[in-house]
Every structure is written in structure tokens, then in C-alpha cells.
Short mmCIF file of C-alpha atoms in Angstrom, two decimals:
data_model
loop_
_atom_site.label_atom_id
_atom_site.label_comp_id
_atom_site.label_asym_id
_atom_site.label_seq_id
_atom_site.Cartn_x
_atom_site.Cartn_y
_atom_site.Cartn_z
CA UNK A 20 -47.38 4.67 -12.10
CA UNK A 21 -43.59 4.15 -12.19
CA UNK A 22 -41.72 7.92 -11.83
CA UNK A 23 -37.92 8.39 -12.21
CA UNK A 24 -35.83 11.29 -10.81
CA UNK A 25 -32.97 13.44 -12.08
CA UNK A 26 -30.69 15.37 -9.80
CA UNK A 27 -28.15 17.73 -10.89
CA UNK A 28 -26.06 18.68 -8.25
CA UNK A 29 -24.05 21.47 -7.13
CA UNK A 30 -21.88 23.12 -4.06
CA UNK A 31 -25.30 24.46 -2.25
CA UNK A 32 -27.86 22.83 -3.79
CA UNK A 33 -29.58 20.25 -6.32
CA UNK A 34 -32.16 20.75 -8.75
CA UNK A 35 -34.67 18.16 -9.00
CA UNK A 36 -36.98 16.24 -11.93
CA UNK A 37 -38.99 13.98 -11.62
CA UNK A 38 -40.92 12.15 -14.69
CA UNK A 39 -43.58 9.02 -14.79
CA UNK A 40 -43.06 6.44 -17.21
CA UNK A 41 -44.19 8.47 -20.52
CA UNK A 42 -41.52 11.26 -19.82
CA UNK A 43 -43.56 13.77 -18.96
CA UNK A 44 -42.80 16.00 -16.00
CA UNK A 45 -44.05 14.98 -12.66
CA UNK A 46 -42.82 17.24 -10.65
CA UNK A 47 -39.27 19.71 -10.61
CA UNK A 48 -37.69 21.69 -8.12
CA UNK A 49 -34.32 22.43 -5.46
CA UNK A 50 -33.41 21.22 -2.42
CA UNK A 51 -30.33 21.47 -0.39
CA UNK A 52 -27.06 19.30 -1.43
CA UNK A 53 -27.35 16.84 1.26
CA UNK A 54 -28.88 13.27 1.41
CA UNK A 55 -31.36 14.25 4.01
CA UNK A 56 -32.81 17.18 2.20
CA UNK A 57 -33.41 15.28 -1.23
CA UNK A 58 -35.34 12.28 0.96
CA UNK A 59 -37.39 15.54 2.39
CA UNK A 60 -37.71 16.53 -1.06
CA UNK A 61 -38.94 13.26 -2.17
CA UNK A 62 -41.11 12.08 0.98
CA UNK A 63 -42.82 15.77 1.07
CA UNK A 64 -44.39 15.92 -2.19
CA UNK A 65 -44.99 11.81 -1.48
CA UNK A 66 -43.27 10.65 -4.70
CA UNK A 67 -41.20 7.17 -4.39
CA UNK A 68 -39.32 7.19 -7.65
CA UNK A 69 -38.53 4.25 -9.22
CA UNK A 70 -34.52 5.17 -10.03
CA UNK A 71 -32.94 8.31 -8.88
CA UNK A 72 -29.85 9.39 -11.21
CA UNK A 73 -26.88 11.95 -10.62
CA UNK A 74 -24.15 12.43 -12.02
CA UNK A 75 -20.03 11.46 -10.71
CA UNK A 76 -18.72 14.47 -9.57
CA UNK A 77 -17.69 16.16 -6.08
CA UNK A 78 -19.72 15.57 -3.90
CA UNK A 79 -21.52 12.12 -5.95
CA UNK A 80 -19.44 9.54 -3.47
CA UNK A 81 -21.06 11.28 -0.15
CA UNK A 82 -24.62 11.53 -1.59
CA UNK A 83 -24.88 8.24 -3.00
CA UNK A 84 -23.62 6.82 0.09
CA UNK A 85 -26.21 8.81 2.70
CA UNK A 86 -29.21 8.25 0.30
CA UNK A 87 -28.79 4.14 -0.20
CA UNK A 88 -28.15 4.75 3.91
CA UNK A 89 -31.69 6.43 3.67
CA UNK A 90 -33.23 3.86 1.09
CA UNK A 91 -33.38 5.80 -1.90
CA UNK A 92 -32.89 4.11 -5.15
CA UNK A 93 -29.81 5.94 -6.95
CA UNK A 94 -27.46 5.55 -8.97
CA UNK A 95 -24.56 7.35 -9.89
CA UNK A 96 -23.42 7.36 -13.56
CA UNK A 97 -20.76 8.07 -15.75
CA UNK A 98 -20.61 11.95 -16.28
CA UNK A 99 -18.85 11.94 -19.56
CA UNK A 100 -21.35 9.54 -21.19
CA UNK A 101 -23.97 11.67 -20.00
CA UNK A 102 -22.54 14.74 -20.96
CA UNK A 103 -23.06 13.67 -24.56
CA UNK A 104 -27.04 12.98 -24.28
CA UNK A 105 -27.13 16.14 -22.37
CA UNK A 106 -25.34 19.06 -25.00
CA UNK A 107 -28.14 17.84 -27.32
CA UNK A 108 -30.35 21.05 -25.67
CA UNK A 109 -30.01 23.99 -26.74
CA UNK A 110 -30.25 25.94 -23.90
CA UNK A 111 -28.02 24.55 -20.82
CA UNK A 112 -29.89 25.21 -17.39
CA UNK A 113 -29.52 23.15 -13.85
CA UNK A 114 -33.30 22.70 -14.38
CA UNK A 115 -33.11 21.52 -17.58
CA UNK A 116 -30.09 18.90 -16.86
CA UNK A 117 -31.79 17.86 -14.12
CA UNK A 118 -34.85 16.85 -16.34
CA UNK A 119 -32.37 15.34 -19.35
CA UNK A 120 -31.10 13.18 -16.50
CA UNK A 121 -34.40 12.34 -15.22
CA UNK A 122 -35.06 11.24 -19.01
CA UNK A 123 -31.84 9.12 -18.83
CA UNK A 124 -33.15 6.97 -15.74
CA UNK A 125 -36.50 6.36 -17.64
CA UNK A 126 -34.35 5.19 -20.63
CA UNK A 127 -31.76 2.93 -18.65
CA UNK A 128 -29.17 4.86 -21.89
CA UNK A 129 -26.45 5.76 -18.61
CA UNK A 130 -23.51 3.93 -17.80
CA UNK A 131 -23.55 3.11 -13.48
CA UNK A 132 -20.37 4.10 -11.77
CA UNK A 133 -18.82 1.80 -8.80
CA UNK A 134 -19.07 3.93 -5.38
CA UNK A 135 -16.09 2.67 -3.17
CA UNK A 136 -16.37 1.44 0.10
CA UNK A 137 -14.99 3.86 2.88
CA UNK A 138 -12.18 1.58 4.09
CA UNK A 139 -10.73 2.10 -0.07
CA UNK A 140 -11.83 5.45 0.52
CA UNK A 141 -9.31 5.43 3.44
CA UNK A 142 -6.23 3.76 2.32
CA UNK A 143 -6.64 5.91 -1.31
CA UNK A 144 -6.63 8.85 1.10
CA UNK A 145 -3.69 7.77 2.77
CA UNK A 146 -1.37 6.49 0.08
CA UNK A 147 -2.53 10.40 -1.66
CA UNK A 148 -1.12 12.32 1.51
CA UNK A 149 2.10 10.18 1.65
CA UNK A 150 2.81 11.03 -2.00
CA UNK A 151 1.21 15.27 -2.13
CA UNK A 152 3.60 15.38 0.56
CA UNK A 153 6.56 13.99 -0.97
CA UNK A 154 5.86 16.73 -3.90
CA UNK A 155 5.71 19.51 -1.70
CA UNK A 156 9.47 17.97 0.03
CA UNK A 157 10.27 18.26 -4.29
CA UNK A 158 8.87 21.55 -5.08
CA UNK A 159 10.60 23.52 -2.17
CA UNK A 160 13.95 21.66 -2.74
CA UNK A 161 13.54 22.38 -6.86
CA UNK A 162 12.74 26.45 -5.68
CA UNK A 163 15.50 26.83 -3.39
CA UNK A 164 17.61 25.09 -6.31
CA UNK A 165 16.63 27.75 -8.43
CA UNK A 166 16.80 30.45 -6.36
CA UNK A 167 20.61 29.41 -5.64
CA UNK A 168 21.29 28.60 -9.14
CA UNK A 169 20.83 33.13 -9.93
CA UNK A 170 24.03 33.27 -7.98
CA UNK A 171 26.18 30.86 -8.80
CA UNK A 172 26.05 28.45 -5.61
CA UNK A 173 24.85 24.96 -7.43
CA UNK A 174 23.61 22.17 -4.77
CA UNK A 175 25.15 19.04 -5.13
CA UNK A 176 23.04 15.81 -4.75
CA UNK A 177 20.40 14.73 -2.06
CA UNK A 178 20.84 11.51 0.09
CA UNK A 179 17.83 10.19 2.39
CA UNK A 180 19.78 9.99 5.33
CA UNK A 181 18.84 11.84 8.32
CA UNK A 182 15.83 12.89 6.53
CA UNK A 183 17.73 14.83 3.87
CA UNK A 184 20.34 16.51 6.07
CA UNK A 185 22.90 17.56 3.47
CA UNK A 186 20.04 19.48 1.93
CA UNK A 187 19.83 21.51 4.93
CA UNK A 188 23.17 21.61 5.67
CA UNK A 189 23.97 22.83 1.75
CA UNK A 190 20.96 25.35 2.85
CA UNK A 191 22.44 27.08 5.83
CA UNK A 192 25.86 27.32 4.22
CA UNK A 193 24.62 29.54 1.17
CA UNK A 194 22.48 31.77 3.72
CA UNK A 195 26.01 32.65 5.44
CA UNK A 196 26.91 34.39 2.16
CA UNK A 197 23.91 37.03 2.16
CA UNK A 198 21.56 38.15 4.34
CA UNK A 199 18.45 37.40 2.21
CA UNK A 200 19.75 34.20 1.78
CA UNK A 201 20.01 33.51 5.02
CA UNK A 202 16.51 35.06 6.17
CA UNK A 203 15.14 32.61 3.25
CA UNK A 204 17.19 29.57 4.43
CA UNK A 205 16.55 29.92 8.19
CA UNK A 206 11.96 29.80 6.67
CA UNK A 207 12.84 26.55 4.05
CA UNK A 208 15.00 24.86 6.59
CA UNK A 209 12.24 24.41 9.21
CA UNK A 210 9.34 23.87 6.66
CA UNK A 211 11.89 21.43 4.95
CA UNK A 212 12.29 19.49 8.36
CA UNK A 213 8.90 19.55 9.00
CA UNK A 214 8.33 18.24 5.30
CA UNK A 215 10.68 15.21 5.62
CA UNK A 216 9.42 14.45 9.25
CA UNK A 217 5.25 14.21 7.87
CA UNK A 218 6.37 12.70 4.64
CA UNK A 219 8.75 9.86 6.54
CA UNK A 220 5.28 9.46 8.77
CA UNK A 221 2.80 8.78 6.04
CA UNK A 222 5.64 6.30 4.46
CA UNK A 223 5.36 4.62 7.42
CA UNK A 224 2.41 4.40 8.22
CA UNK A 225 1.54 3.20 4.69
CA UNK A 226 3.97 0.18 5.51
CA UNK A 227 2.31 -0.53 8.42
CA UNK A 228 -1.15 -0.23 7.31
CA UNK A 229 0.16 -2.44 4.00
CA UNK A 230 1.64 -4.96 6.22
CA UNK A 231 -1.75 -5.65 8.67
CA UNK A 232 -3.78 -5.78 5.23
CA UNK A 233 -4.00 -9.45 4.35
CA UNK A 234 -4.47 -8.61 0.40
CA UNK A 235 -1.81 -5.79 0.55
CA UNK A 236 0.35 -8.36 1.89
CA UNK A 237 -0.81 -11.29 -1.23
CA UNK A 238 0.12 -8.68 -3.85
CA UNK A 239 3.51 -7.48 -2.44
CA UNK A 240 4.64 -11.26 -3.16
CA UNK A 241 4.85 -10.44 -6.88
CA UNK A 242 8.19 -9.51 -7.72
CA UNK A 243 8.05 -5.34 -7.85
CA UNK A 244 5.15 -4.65 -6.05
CA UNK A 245 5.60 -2.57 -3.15
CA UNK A 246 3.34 -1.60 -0.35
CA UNK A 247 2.07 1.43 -2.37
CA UNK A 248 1.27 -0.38 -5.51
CA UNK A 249 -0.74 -2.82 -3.23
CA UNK A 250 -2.52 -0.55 -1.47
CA UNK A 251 -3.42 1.61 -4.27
CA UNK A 252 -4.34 -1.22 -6.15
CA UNK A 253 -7.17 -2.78 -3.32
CA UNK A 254 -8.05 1.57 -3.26
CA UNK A 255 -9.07 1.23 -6.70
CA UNK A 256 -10.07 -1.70 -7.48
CA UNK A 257 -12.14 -2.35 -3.98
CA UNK A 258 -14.58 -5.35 -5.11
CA UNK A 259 -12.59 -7.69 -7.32
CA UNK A 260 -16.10 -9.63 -8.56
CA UNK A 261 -16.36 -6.07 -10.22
CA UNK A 262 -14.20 -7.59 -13.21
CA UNK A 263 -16.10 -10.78 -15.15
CA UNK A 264 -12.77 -11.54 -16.50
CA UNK A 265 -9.47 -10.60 -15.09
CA UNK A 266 -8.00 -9.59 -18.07
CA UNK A 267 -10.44 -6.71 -18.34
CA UNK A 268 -8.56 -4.80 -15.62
CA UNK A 269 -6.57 -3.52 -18.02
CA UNK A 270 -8.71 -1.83 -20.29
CA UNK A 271 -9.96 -0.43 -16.67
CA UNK A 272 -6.53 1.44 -16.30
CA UNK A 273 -5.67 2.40 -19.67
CA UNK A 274 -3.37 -0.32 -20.80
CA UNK A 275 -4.87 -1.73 -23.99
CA UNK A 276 -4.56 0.12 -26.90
CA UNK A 277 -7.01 2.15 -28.74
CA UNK A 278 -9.02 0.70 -31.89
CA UNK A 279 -10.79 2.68 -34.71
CA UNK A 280 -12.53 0.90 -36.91
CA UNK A 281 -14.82 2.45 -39.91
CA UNK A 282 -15.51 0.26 -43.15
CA UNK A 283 -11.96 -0.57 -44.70
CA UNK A 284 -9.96 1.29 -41.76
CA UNK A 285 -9.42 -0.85 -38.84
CA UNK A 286 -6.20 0.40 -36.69
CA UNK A 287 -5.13 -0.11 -33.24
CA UNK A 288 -2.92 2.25 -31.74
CA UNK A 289 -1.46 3.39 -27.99
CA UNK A 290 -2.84 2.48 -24.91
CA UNK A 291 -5.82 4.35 -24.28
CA UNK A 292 -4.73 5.84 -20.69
CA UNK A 293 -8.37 5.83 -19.41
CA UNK A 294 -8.78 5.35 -15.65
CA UNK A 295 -6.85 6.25 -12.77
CA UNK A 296 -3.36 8.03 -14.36
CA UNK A 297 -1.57 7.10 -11.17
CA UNK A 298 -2.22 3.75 -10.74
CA UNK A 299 -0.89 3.39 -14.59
CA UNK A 300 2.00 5.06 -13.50
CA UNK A 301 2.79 2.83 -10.57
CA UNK A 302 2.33 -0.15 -12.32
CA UNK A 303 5.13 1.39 -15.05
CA UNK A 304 7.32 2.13 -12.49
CA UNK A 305 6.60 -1.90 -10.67
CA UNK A 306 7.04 -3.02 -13.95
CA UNK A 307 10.45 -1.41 -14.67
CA UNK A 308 11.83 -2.15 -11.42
CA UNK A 309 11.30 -5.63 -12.45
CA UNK A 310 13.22 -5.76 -15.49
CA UNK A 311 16.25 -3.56 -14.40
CA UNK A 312 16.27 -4.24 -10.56
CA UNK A 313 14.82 -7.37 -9.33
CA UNK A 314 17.75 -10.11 -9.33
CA UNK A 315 15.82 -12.85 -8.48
CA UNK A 316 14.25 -14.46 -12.27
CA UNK A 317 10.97 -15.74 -12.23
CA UNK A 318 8.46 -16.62 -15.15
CA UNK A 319 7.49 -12.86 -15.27
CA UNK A 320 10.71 -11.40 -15.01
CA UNK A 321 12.26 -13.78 -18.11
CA UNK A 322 8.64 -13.14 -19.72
CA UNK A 323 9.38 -9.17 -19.53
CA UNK A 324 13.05 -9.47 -20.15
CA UNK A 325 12.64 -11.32 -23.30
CA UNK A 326 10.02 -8.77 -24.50
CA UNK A 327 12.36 -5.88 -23.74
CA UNK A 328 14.63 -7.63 -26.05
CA UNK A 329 12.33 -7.85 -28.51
CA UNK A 330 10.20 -4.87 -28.51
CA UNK A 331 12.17 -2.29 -26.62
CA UNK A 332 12.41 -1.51 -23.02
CA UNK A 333 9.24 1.70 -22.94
CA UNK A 334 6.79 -1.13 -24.74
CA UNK A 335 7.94 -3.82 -22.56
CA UNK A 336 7.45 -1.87 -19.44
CA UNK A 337 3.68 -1.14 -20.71
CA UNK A 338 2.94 -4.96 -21.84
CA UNK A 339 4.70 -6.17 -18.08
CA UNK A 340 2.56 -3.15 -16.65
CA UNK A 341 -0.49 -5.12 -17.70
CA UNK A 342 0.44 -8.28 -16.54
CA UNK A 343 1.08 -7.11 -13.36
CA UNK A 344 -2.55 -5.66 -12.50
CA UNK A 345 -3.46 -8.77 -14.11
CA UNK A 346 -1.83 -11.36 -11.99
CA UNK A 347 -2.92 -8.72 -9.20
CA UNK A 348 -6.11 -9.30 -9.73
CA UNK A 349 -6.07 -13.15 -9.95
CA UNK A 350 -4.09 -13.49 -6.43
CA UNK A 351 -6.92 -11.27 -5.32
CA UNK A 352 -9.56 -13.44 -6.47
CA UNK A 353 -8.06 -16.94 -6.55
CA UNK A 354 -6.73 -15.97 -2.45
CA UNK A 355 -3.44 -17.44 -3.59
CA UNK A 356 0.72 -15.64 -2.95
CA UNK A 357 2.71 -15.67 -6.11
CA UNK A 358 4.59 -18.53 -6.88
CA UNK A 359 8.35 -18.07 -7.67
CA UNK A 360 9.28 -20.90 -9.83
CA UNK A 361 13.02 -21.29 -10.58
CA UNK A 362 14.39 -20.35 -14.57
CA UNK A 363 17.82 -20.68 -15.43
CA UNK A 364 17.87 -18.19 -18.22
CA UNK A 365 15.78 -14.88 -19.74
#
């Protein structure tokens, strides 16, 4: 007899279903939220499901790693799609998900997630603390603008060198107006330090790390790809064989517009923005660099140049956006650099 398991997981623990190839219910309980304790689960009440299913959610990437580690069958799938097949009960209960999922691994009706490696794991983690701390540099220099702004003393703009000096310096002048001022300056102008030292750390260490990584270093050949669009990029995307079709990766990160169709209504409209919202948004910001600041022309840039004409710079960035993770993907698989072909005109 074939059985399939359920797990709905939480912070402390999971609850457990599992049912044999009829749907009725094997067996159902908890166990603690760790790889070794559902294999203990499993192995003590000697059941050897067929598929084991849990849903994407905090802790999904650690458990599904330790239990293949342990040789347990799961898979982790889409939570969204399961959601739906789920709020069909009418009464919501751990024990109760856990046996709708069990249901759903009998079926095969779930949609598998990929599970990164723990090298993308690692550069995603390090291209997000380069950037979290560049926002918290932003948010304390927007604060102490405000702050300033209630009386009267307006900062003037920010240069990078010495790590942002003038702000600083703009800083300890206004605190030798006031007192509070100056207790708050003398707090923001060693956090602010501190802020620009970390952040110029991470930066380089991302350029470093995107410099010894032999893809990283493919992809930055394509005009307006930097190291973190490249990194980022081989984060996300981690197995390129993933994609059948190049082209697909980008319905992957939202760039392909939306399409309702019902009898006589057929419409496509904006780009659906599913997947990874920053990723999108460096490949906008790759893709406008190319059309307003790369010099050099090349069949892309006279490609996106002539479609800004055309259709307007915001759709033109989207379209180019597209093509970028596109060709991305290609110089990934193909293991070729960009060629830079000489054009005269746009």
C-alpha cells in the first residue's frame, strides 16, 4: 500500500497526515519543526510515505533541505495554489490542513517549488545586506532632514565622497545652534559613520565576490549590468535548465503582461509583476541606464532606443527589461560573453 503525507508547519511544531492510496487517514499527529523529528515521526510509527508535501513558507527552505539530507521524499509546493484547494473546508485547523495537504500529494493537483542551493542562498543574502543597509544610511539621513527642516536649517545635497562627509559636516554645524540638536547630531553622526563604513563593506565585497564568480562575470558583459544585477540574477535564478525556453524567464519575473480571456473578451494588459519585485526592479533600473547612460551603441541599445522612440521611454524600459533577463539567461546557458557588434545609428 502506497501512503502520502501532509505537513503543515509552524514556528514550534508540525502537524502531521498521513493517507494510503484511497484517501483515507492512515495515521495524524505533531512533531517538532525540525527535519530530524518528522523522520522520528515517520520511522516510529514505521510508515515510508510515498510523497511528503509542505507548504513554501519560513522555515520550508531549511526543512526541505535536512529531510532530502535524511531521504525523505518531499516536496515543497506553491502555497498560494494550495491555499485555494485548502479554504474549500469549512472549518480551518493545523490538523485539518495538514490532512487537505496530505490529500494534495495523493492527487499530484500542487504546483512543486524550486529549493535553492545554499551558495544562491549566500550571494541572495549578501547582495540583501548590502542594499537593507544602504536604506537604513537613507532613512536616518531622510529623519535628520526632517527633523532640521521644523527649524528652518535645510541640508543641501549629499556627495559620496569620504563616505558622505558633508552630511556629517552639515550635521555638526546645525547641532552648534541648540543643544538638542547637538545631543541628537553627536548619536546620528556616529551611527551615520558606522552606516557608510558597513554599507561601503558589503558594496565591496559584492564586487569582489561578483568579480571571482565566473557567471557574474559573463553577465556583467551586457551593456548595464552591474555586479548586483548579476549576482542577484544567478541568486534567483540558480539552475538555468530550470527554464525549457529562455524566453519564459520573463513571465518568471513579472514582465509579460496579463491576459483575460472569457468567450468574446480576450484582453491583455500590464505586466503581471509576479516573482521576485526586486529583481524586476533591477532589471528596470539596468535597462534605463542603458538607454540614457551607456555611450557605447550596440544591437540592444539601438533596439531599446528605437522603442523609446516609439513607445515611450517607461514601456521601453519594461520591453528592454525583458530582454535583458533574457539574453541573461542565454549567456548563462549557451557559456558565451556578449558580443558588442558595431551600429552606426539608433
Amino acid at each position: 500500500m502506497e501512503y502520502y503525507a501532509g505537513l503543515d508547519v509552524s514556528l514550534k511544531e508540525i502537524s502531521v497526515c498521513v493517507v494510503d492510496g484511497d484517501g483515507k487517514i492512515i495515521a495524524r499527529g505533531t512533531c517538532p519543526a525540525d527535519p530530524d523529528g518528522v523522520a522520528g515521526w515517520f520511522r516510529n510509527r514505521d510508515l515510508k510515505p510515498r510523497r511528503i508535501v509542505h507548504e513554501c513558507g519560513q522555515l520550508s527552505i531549511w526543512l526541505q533541505r535536512g529531510m532530502v539530507r535524511l531521504g525523505l521524499p518531499a516536496t515543497c509546493i506553491d502555497a498560494r495554489k494550495a491555499h485555494k484547494a485548502l479554504s474549500a473546508r469549512l472549518n480551518k485547523s493545523d490538523a485539518a490542513d495538514a490532512e487537505g495537504l496530505a490529500q494534495l500529494a495523493r492527487t499530484g493537483w500542487f504546483t512543486p517549488v524550486h529549493i535553492r542551493s545554499e551558495e544562491a542562498d549566500r550571494l541572495r543574502s549578501l547582495v540583501g545586506a548590502r542594499e537593507r543597509m544602504i536604506r537604513l544610511r537613507k532613512d536616518l539621513e531622510g529623519h535628520i532632514r526632517g527633523v532640521l527642516k521644523t527649524f528652518g536649517i535645510r541640508m543641501t545635497g549629499i556627495g559620496q565622497g569620504r563616505q558622505r562627509q558633508n552630511f556629517r559636516d552639515q550635521l555638526a554645524a546645525a547641532g552648534e545652534t541648540d543643544p538638542v540638536l547637538r545631543a541628537i547630531a553627536d548619536g546620528f553622526i556616529t551611527a551615520h559613520s558606522k552606516l557608510c563604513q558597513a554599507a561601503d563593506d558589503l558594496d565591496r565585497a559584492v564586487k569582489k565576490k561578483a568579480k571571482a564568480h565566473p557567471v557574474a562575470c559573463r553577465l556583467m558583459t551586457i551593456p548595464g549590468v552591474g555586479p548586483v544585477n548579476a549576482l542577484s540574477f544567478v541568486a534567483l535564478v540558480d539552475d538555468p535548465e530550470r527554464f525549457n525556453r529562455t524566453s519564459d524567464v520573463g513571465a518568471f519575473l513579472g514582465l509579460t503582461p496579463k491576459r483575460h480571456q472569457s468567450g468574446e473578451v480576450d484582453w491583455s494588459g500590464r505586466v503581471s509583476k509576479c516573482g521576485d519585485g526586486t529583481m524586476r526592479g533591477l532589471l528596470f533600473e539596468a535597462a534605463s541606464c542603458l538607454i540614457l547612460q551607456v555611450k557605447r551603441f550596440s544591437p540592444l541599445k539601438s533596439w531599446a532606443v528605437r522603442l523609446a522612440g516609439r513607445r515611450g521611454f517607461r514601456k521601453a524600459a519594461v520591453a528592454t527589461a525583458r530582454k535583458i533577463a533574457v539574453l541573461m539567461l542565454t549567456l548563462w546557458k549557451k557559456d558565451t560573453n556578449y558580443q558588442w557588434t558595431k551600429e552606426a545609428t539608433a
